[in-house]
C-alpha positions as semicolon CSV with decimal commas, in nm:
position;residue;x (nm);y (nm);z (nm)
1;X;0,031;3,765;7,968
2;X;0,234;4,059;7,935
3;X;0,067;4,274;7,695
4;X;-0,201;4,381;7,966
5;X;-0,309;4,743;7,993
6;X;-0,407;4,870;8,288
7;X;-0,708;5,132;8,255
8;X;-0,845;5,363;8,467
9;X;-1,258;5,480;8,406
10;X;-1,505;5,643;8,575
11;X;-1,854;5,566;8,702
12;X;-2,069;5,483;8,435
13;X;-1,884;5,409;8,152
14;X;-2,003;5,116;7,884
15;X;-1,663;4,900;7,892
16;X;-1,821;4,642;7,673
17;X;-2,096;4,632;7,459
18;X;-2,388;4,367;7,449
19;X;-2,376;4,223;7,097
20;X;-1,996;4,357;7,018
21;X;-1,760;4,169;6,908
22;X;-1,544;4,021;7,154
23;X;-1,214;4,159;7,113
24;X;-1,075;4,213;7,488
25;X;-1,177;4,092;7,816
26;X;-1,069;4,277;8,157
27;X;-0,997;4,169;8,483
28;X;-1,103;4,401;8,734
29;X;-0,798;4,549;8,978
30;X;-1,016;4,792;9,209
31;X;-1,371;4,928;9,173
32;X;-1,708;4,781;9,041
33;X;-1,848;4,691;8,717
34;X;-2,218;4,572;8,644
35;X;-2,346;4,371;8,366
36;X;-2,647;4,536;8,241
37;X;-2,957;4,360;8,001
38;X;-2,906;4,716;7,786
39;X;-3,122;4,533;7,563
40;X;-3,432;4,577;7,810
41;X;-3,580;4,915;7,832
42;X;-3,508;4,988;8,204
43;X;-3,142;4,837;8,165
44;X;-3,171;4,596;8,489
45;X;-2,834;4,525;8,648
46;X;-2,832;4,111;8,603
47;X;-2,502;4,102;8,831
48;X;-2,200;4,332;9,007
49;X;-1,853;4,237;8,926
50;X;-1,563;4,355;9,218
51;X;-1,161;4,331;9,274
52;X;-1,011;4,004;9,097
53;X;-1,361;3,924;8,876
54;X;-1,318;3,886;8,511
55;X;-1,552;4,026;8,261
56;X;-1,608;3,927;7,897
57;X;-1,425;3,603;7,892
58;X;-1,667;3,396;7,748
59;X;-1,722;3,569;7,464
60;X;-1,407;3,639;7,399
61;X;-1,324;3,287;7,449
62;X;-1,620;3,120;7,260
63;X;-1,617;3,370;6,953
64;X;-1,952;3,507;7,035
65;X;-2,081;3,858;7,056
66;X;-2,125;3,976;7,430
67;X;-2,406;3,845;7,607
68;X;-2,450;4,140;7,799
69;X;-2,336;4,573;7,847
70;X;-2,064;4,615;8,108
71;X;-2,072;4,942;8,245
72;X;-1,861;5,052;8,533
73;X;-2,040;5,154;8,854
74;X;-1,753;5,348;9,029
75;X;-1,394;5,442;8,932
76;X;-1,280;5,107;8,818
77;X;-0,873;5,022;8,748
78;X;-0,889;4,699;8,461
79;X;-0,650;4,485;8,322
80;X;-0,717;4,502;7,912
81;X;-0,625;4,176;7,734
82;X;-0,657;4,120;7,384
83;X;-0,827;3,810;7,317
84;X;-0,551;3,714;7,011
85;X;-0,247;3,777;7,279
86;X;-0,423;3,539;7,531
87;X;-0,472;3,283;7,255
88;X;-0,112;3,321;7,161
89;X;-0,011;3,285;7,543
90;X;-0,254;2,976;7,559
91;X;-0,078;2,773;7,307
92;X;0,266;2,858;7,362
93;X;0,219;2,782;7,746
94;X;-0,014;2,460;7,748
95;X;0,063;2,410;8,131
96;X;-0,019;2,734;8,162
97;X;-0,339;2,667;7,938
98;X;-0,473;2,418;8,175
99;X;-0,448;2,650;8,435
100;X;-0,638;2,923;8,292
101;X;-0,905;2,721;8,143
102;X;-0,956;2,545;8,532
103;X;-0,986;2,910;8,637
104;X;-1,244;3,066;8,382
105;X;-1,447;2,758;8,412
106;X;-1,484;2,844;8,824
């Protein structure tokens, strides 16, 4: 997909917002990113994402608002994708499309 955007933000900053609406997902080049319950008063961390995880996929994928905060735990370099550019990439490329669907369903 070539309109990626790579991003560069520090330790604990919210990259995506539980209940927003899904508009981007990242892939994760260096650092870590945790998904947070920020809907729980303590804000538990429910997982850690590292280099080469995706985050907010299935939202953006499914049309629903994000499950879950993403905040970033250290410096963090991501990949922005707009979820309308991968759509566009998905059905202009459908071997491609199989592909990536194969892969966000690992």
């Amino acid at each position: 997909v070539a309109d990626m955007k790579a991003e560069y933000i520090p330790p604990r900053e919210d990259v995506i917002m539980q209940n927003e609406s899904p508009d981007e997902l990242y892939i994760i080049v260096s650092g870590e990113v945790e998904m947070i319950e920020s809907e729980m008063e303590n804000e538990p961390t429910v997982w850690t994402f590292k280099s080469g995880d995706m985050i907010g996929e299935v939202g953006a994928l499914c049309c629903r608002p994000q499950s879950y905060t993403y905040r970033t735990k250290t410096l963090s370099q991501l990949l922005k994708i707009r979820t309308s550019n991968l759509i566009e990439a998905m059905k202009t490329r459908q071997e491609d499309n199989i592909i990536m669907i194969k892969n966000f369903l690992q």
